[in-house]
Tab-separated table of C-alpha atoms in Angstrom:
chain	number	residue	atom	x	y	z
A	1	UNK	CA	0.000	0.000	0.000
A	2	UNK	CA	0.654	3.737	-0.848
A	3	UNK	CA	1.888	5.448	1.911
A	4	UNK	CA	-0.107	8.406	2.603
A	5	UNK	CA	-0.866	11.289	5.247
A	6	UNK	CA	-3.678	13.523	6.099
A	7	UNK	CA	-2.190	17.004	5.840
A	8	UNK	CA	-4.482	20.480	5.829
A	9	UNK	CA	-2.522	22.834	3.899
A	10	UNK	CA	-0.270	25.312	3.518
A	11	UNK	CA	-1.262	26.979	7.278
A	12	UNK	CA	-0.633	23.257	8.288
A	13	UNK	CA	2.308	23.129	11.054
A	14	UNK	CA	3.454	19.829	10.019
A	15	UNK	CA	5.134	20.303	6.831
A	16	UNK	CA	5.910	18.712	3.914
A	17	UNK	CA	9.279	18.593	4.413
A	18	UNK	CA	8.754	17.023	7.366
A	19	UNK	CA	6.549	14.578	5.877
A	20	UNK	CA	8.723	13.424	3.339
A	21	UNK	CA	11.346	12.924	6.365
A	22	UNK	CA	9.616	10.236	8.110
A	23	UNK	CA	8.731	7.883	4.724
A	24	UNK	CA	5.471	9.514	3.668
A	25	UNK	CA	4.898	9.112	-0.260
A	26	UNK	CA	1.344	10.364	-1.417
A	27	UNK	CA	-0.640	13.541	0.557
A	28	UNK	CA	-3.835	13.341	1.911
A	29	UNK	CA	-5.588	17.227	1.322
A	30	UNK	CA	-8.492	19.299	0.339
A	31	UNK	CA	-9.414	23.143	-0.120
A	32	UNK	CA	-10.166	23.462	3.645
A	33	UNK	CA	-10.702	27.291	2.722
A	34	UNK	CA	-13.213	27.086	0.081
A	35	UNK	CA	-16.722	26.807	1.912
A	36	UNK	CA	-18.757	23.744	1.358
A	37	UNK	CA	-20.433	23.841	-1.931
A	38	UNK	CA	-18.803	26.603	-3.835
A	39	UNK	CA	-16.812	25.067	-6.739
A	40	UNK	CA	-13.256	24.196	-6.690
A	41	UNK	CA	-11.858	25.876	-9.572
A	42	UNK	CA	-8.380	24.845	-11.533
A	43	UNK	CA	-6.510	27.453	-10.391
A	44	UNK	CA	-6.990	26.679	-6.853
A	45	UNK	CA	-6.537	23.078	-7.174
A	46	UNK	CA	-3.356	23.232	-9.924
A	47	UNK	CA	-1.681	26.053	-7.229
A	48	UNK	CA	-1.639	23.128	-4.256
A	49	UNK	CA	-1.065	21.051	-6.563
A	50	UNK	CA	2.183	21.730	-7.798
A	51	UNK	CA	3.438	23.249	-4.059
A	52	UNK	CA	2.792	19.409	-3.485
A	53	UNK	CA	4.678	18.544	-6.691
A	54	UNK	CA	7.435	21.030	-5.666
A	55	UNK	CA	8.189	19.550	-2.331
A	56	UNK	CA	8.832	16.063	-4.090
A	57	UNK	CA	5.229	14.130	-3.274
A	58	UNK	CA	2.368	13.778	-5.217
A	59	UNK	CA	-1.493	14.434	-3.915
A	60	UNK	CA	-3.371	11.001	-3.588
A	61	UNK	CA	-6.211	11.714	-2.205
A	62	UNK	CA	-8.674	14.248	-1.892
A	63	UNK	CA	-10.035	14.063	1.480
A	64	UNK	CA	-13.082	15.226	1.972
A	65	UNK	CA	-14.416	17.165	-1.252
A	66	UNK	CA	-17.481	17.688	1.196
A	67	UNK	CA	-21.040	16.833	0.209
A	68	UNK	CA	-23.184	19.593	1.601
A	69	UNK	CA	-25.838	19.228	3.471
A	70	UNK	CA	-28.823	20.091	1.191
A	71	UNK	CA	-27.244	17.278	-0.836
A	72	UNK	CA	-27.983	14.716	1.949
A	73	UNK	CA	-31.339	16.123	3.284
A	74	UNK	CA	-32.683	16.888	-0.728
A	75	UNK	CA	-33.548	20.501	-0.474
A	76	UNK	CA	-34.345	22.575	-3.813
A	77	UNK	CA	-30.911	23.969	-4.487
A	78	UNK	CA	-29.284	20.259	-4.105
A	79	UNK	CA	-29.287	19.804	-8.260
A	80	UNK	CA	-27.247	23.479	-8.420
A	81	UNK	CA	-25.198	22.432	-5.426
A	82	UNK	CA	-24.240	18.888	-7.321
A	83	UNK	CA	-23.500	20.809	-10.744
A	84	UNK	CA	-20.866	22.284	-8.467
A	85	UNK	CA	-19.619	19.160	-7.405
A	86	UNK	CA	-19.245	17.999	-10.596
A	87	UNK	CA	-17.590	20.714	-11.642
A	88	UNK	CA	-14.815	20.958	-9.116
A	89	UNK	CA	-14.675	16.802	-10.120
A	90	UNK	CA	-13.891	17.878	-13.841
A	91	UNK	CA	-11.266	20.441	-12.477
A	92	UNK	CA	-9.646	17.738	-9.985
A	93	UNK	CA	-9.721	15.198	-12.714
A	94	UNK	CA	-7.847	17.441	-15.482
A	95	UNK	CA	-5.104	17.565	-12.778
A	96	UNK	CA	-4.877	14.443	-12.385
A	97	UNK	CA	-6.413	13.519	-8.846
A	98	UNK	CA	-8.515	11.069	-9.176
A	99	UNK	CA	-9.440	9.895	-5.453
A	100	UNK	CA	-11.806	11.236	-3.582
A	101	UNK	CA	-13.064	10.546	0.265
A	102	UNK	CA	-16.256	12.152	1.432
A	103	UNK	CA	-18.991	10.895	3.298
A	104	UNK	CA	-22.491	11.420	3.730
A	105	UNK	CA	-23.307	11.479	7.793
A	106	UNK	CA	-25.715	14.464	8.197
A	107	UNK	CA	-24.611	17.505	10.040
A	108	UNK	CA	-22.225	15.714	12.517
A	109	UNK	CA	-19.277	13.713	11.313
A	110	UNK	CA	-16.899	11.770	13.634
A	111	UNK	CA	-18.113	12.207	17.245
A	112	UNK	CA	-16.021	11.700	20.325
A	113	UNK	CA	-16.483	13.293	24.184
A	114	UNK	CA	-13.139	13.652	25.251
A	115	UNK	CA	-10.274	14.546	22.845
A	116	UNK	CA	-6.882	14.394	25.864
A	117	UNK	CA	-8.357	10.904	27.167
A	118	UNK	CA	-5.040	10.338	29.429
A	119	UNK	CA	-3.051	6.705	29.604
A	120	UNK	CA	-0.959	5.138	32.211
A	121	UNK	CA	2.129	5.920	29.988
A	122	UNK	CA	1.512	9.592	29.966
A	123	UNK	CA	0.026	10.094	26.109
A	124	UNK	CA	-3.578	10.859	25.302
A	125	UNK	CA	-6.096	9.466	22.979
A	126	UNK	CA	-9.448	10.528	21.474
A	127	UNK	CA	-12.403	8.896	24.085
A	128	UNK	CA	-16.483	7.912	23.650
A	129	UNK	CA	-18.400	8.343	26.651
A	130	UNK	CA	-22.386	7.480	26.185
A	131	UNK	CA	-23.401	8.474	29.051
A	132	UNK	CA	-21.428	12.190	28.673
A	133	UNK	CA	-22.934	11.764	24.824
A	134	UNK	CA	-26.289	10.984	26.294
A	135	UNK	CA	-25.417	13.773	28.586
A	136	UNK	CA	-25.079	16.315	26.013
A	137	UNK	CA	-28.097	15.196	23.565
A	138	UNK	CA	-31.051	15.191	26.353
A	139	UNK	CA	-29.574	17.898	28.872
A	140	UNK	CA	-27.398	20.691	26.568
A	141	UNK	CA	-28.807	19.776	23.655
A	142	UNK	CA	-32.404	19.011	24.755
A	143	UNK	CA	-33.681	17.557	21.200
A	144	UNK	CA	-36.997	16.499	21.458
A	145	UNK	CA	-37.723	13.046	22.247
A	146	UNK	CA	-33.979	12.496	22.559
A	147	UNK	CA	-34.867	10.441	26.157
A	148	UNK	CA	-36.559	7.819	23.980
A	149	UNK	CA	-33.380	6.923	22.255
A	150	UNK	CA	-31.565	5.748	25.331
A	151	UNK	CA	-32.289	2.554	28.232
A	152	UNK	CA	-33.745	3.582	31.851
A	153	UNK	CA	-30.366	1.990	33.066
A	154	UNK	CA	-28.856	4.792	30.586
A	155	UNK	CA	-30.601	7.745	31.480
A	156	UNK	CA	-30.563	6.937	35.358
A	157	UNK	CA	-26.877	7.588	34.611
A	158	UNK	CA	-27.566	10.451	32.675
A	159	UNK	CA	-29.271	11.735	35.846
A	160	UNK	CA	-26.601	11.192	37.912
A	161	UNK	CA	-24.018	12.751	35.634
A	162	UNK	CA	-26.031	15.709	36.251
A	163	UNK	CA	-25.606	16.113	40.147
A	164	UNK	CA	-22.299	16.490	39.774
A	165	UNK	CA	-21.252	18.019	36.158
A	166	UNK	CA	-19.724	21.594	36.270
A	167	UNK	CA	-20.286	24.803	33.665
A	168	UNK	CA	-16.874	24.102	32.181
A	169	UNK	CA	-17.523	20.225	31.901
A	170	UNK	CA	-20.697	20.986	30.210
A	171	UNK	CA	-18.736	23.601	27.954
A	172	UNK	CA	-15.513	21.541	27.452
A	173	UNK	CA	-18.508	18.633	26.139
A	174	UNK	CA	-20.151	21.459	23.596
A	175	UNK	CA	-16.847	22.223	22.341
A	176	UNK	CA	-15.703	18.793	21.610
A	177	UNK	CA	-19.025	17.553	20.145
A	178	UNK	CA	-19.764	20.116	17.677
A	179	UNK	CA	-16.833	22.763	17.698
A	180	UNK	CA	-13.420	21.270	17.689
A	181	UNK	CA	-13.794	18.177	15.507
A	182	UNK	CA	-16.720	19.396	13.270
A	183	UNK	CA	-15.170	22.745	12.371
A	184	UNK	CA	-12.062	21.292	10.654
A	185	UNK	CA	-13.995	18.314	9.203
A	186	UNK	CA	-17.624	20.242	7.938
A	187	UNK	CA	-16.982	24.004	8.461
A	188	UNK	CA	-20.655	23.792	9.595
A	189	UNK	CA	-19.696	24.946	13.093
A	190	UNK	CA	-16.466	27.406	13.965
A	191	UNK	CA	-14.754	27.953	16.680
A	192	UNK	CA	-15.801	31.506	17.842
A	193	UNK	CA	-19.314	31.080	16.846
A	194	UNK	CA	-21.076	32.688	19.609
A	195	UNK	CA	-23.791	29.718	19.718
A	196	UNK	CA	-23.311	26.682	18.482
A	197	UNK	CA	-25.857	24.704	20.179
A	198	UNK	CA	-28.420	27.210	18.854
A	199	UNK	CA	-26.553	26.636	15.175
A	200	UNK	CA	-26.494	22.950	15.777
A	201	UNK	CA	-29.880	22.738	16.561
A	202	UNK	CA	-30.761	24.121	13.405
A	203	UNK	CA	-29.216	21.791	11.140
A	204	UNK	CA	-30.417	18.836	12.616
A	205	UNK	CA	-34.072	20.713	12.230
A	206	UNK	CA	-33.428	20.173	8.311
A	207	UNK	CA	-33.439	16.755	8.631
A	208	UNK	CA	-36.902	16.236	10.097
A	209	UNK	CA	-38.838	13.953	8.361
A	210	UNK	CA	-35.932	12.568	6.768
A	211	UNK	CA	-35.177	8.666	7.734
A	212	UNK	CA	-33.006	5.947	6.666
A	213	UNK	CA	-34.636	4.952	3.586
A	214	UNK	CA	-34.967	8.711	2.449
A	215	UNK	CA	-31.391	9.948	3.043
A	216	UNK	CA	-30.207	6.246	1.019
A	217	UNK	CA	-32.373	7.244	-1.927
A	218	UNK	CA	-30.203	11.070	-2.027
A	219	UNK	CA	-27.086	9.025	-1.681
A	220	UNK	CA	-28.317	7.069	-5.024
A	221	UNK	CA	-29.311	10.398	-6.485
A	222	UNK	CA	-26.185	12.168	-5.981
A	223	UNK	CA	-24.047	9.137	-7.162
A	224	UNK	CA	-25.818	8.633	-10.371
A	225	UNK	CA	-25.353	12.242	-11.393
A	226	UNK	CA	-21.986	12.334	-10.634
A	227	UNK	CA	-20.806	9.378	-11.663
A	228	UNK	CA	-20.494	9.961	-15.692
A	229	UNK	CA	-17.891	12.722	-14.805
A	230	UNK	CA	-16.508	9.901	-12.619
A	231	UNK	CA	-16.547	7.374	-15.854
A	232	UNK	CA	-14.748	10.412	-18.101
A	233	UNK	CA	-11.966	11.441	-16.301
A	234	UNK	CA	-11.215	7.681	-13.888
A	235	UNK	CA	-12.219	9.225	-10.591
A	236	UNK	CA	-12.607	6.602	-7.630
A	237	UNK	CA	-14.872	8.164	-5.366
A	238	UNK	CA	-14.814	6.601	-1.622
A	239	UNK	CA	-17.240	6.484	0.911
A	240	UNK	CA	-16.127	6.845	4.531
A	241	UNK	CA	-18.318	4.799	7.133
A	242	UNK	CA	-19.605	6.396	10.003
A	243	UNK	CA	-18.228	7.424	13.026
A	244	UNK	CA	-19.316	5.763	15.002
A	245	UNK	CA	-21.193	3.055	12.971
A	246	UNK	CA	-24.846	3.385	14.521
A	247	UNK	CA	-27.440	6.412	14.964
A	248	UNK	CA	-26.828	9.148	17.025
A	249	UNK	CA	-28.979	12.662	17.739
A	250	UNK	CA	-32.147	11.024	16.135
A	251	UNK	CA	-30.258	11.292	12.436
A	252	UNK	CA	-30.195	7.869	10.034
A	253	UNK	CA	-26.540	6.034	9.222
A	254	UNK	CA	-26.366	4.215	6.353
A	255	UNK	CA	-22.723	3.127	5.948
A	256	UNK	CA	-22.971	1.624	9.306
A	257	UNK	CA	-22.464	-2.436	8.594
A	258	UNK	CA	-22.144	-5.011	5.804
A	259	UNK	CA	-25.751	-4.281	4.861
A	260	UNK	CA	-25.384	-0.940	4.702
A	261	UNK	CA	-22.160	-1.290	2.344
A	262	UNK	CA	-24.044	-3.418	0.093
A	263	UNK	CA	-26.605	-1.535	-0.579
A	264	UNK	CA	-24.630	1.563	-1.503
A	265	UNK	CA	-22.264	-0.425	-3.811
A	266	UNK	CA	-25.061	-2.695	-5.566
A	267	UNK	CA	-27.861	0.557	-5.633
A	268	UNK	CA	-24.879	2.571	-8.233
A	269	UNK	CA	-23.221	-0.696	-9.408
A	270	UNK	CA	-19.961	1.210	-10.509
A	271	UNK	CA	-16.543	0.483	-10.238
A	272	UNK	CA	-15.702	4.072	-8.937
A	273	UNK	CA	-18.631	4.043	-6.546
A	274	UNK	CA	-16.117	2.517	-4.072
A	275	UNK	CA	-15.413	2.487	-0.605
A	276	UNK	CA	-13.150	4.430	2.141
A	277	UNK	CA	-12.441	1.196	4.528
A	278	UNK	CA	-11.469	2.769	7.835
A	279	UNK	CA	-10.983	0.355	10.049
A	280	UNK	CA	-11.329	2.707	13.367
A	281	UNK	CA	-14.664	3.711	12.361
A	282	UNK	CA	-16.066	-0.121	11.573
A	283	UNK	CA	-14.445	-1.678	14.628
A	284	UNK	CA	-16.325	1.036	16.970
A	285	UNK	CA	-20.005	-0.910	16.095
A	286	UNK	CA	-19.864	-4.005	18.017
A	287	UNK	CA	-21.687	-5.682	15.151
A	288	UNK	CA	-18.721	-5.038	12.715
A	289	UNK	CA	-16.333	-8.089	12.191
A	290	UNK	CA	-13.762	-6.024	10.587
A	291	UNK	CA	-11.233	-8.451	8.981
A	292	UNK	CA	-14.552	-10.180	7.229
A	293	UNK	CA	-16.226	-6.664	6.063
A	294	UNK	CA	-12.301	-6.220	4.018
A	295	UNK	CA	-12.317	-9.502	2.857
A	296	UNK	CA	-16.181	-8.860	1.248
A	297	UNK	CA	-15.498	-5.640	-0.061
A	298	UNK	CA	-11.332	-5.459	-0.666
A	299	UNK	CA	-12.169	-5.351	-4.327
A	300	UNK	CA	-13.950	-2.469	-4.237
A	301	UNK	CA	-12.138	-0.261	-1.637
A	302	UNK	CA	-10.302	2.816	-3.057
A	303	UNK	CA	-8.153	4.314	0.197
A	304	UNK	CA	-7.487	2.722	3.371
A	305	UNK	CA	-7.867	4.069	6.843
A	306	UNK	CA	-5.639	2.139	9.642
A	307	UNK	CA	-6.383	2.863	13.133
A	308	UNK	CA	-7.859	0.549	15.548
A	309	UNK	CA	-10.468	0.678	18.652
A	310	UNK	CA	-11.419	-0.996	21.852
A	311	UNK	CA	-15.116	-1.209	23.083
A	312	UNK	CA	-15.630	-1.270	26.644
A	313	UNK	CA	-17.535	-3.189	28.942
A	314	UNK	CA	-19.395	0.009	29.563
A	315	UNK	CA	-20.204	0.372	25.985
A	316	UNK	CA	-17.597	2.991	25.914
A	317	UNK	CA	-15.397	3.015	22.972
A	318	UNK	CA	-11.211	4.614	23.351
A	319	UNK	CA	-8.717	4.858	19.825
A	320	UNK	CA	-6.439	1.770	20.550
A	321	UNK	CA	-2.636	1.270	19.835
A	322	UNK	CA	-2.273	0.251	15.947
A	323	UNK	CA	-0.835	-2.995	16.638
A	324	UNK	CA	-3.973	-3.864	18.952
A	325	UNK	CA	-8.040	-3.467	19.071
A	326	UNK	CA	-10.960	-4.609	17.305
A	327	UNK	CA	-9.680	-3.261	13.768
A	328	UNK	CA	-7.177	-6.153	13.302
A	329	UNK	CA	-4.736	-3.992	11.645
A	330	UNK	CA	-2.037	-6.688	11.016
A	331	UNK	CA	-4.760	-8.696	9.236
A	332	UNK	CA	-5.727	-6.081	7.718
A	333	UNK	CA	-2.978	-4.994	5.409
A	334	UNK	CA	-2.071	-9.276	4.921
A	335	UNK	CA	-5.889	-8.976	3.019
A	336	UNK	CA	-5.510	-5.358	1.689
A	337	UNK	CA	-1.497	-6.369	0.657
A	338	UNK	CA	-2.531	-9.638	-1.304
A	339	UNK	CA	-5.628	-8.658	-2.606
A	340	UNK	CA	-5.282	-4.971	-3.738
A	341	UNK	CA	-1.662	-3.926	-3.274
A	342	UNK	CA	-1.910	-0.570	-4.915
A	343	UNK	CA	-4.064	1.276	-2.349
A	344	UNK	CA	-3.515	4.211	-0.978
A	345	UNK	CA	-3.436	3.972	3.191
A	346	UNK	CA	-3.330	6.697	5.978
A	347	UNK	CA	-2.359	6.036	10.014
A	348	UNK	CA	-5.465	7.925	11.396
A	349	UNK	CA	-6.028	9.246	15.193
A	350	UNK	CA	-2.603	8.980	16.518
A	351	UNK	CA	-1.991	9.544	20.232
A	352	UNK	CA	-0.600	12.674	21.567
A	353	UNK	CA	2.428	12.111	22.902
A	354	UNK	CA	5.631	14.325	23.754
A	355	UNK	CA	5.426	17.674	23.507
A	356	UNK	CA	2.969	17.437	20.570
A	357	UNK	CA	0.375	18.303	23.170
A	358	UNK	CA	1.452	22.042	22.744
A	359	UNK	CA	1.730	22.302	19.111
A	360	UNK	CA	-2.577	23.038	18.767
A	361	UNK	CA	-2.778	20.516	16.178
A	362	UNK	CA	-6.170	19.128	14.867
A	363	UNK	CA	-7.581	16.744	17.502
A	364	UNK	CA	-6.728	12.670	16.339
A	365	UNK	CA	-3.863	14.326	13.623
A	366	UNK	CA	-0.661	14.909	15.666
A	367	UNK	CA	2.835	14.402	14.315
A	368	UNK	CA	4.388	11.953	16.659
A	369	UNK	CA	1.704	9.798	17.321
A	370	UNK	CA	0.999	9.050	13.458
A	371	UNK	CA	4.755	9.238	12.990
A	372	UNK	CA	4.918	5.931	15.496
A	373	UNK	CA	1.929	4.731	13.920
A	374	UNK	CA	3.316	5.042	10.763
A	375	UNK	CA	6.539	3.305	11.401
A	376	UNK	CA	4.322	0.159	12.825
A	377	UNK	CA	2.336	0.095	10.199
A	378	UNK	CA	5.197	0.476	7.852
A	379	UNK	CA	6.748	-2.560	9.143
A	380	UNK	CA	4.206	-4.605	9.612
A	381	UNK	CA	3.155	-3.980	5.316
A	382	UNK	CA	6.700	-4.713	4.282
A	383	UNK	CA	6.962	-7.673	6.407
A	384	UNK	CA	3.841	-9.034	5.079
A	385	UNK	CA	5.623	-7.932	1.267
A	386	UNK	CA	8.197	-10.311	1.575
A	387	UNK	CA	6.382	-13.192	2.880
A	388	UNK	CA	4.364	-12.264	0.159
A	389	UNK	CA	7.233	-12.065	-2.313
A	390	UNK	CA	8.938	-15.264	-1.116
């Protein structure tokens, strides 16, 4: 496999440079600064282009070239908003990138309650509380009919949570869930918005009335459309599962499981209506057997995600070390290795570690931690070569 790293840019403080240091050999990026469904136009995307070209890499994957939200939901301006997409596909296909991540979970993307969840060995991971999630949907959030979605044994907790949960707790919790991971990822929420909840609130309010079957029918919709520019110009484009794999905040999932995969592969029976395979994601649904899922769909996954997670016996789920956790990353790169060599891969959620906890990196994308990960990984994929090879 291609090795490849998730890098924002030119304001990015891990460099290029650097990232040719440690091994990397493809780049990972998107037009973080060009708001979600305006169209990416040549000149922006030749300009990083060739700054990627001139530091001696090459840009593998476009990750995310984001589906907006009226997209998902199917308001009236979706057909203008796809034209766009398809549009900024021509433009990214005439230079030559032809990979592209997105996904299609409605307003929220990857969710997590604590971002500096602290080990015994002093480094910090990305964390899942339910009842802290469960926390912030019925008491900050206070959706309507959100108590339904949880157990009595759940919300008894919930209860309890809230005899003893401070102001800044219940801030820290509003700027993890929506602020800090969803304004990098979606730009629907910034940091310095004066109210996100209120913002948040709103978005979710476009999806009423939209359910499972409804939001897989705008997925088909939006794939069919697109995919002639796909045909034209080779573009693989790669859906990312969700994070995690189940419903949350009363919104559908529908890249959740096998069945889920299935459907989106068979409904748009393409070869470049292909799939993002992150491990992390799929191995934080209890229901996912992760080493099968690659074996079922290896031939039609595009870009490879390698990270790994535990689930707890409290139903809690914590990023685990690479080489461990219910993503079976060793198996997965014998399957991914024999079966579809070429593919690009990315280390994803690295620990913070060092004095990487000072740098105000992205939460999940410091340097050291995917630096180690990436030397495991690296090692594991060319030991597996040469058995391979032999």
């Amino acid at each position: 496999m291609k090795k490849t790293w998730r890098w924002f840019g030119k304001k990015d403080k891990i460099t290029l440079p650097m990232l040719r240091q440690i091994g990397v050999e493809g780049i990972v990026t998107a037009l973080h600064d060009i708001p979600n469904g305006e169209v990416w136009s040549s000149e922006a995307i030749n300009d990083l282009n060739n700054y990627i070209k001139e530091a001696g890499l090459c840009w593998s994957v476009v990750e995310s070239l984001p589906v907006s939200e009226a997209i998902k939901y199917g308001g009236d301006n979706r057909d203008l908003l796809i034209d766009n997409y398809i549009t900024s596909l021509r433009n990214l296909g005439e230079a030559g990138i032809k990979t592209v991540c997105y996904n299609f979970m409605p307003v929220i993307d990857w969710i997590r309650t604590d971002l500096m969840y602290p080990w015994s060995d002093g480094t910090f991971s990305l964390y899942f509380d339910k009842t802290r999630f469960a926390y912030f949907d019925c008491m900050i959030l206070k959706r309507e009919s959100a108590k339904e979605d949880y157990s009595k044994e759940e919300m008894d907790k919930v209860y309890e949570l809230d005899k003893v949960i401070t102001e800044h707790e219940k801030e820290q919790l509003i700027d993890t869930i929506i602020v800090k991971t969803q304004g990098f990822i979606n730009g629907n929420i910034k940091d310095g918005d004066k109210n996100p909840v209120a913002i948040f609130k709103t978005l979710l309010a476009l999806y009423n009335g939209t359910d499972q079957k409804a939001l897989r029918e705008n997925l088909k919709y939006f794939l069919e459309r697109i995919m002639p520019i796909c045909d034209e110009y080779d573009i693989n484009m790669c859906i990312h599962p969700d994070d995690p794999p189940y419903p949350v905040l009363g919104l559908p999932r529908i890249v959740s499981n096998r069945d889920d995969i299935e459907w989106i592969l068979n409904a748009v029976n393409n070869s470049h209506n292909g799939l993002t395979f992150c491990a992390g994601s799929l191995s934080s649904g209890i229901h996912n057997n992760v080493p099968e899922l690659a074996r079922q769909f290896v031939s039609r996954t595009r870009f490879v995600h390698l990270r790994s997670t535990n689930i707890l016996s409290d139903g809690n789920f914590i990023e685990a070390p690479h080489l461990e956790g219910r993503g079976h990353l060793i198996e997965l790169a014998c399957i991914f290795e024999k079966e579809n060599p070429l593919l690009p891969m990315r280390v994803d959620h690295g620990r913070l570690m060092l004095d990487d906890a000072d740098k105000g990196y992205n939460p999940g994308y410091s340097f050291y931690g995917r630096m180690y990960a990436l030397a495991q990984m690296d090692g594991v994929i060319e030991t597996i070569k040469n058995e391979l090879n032999r």
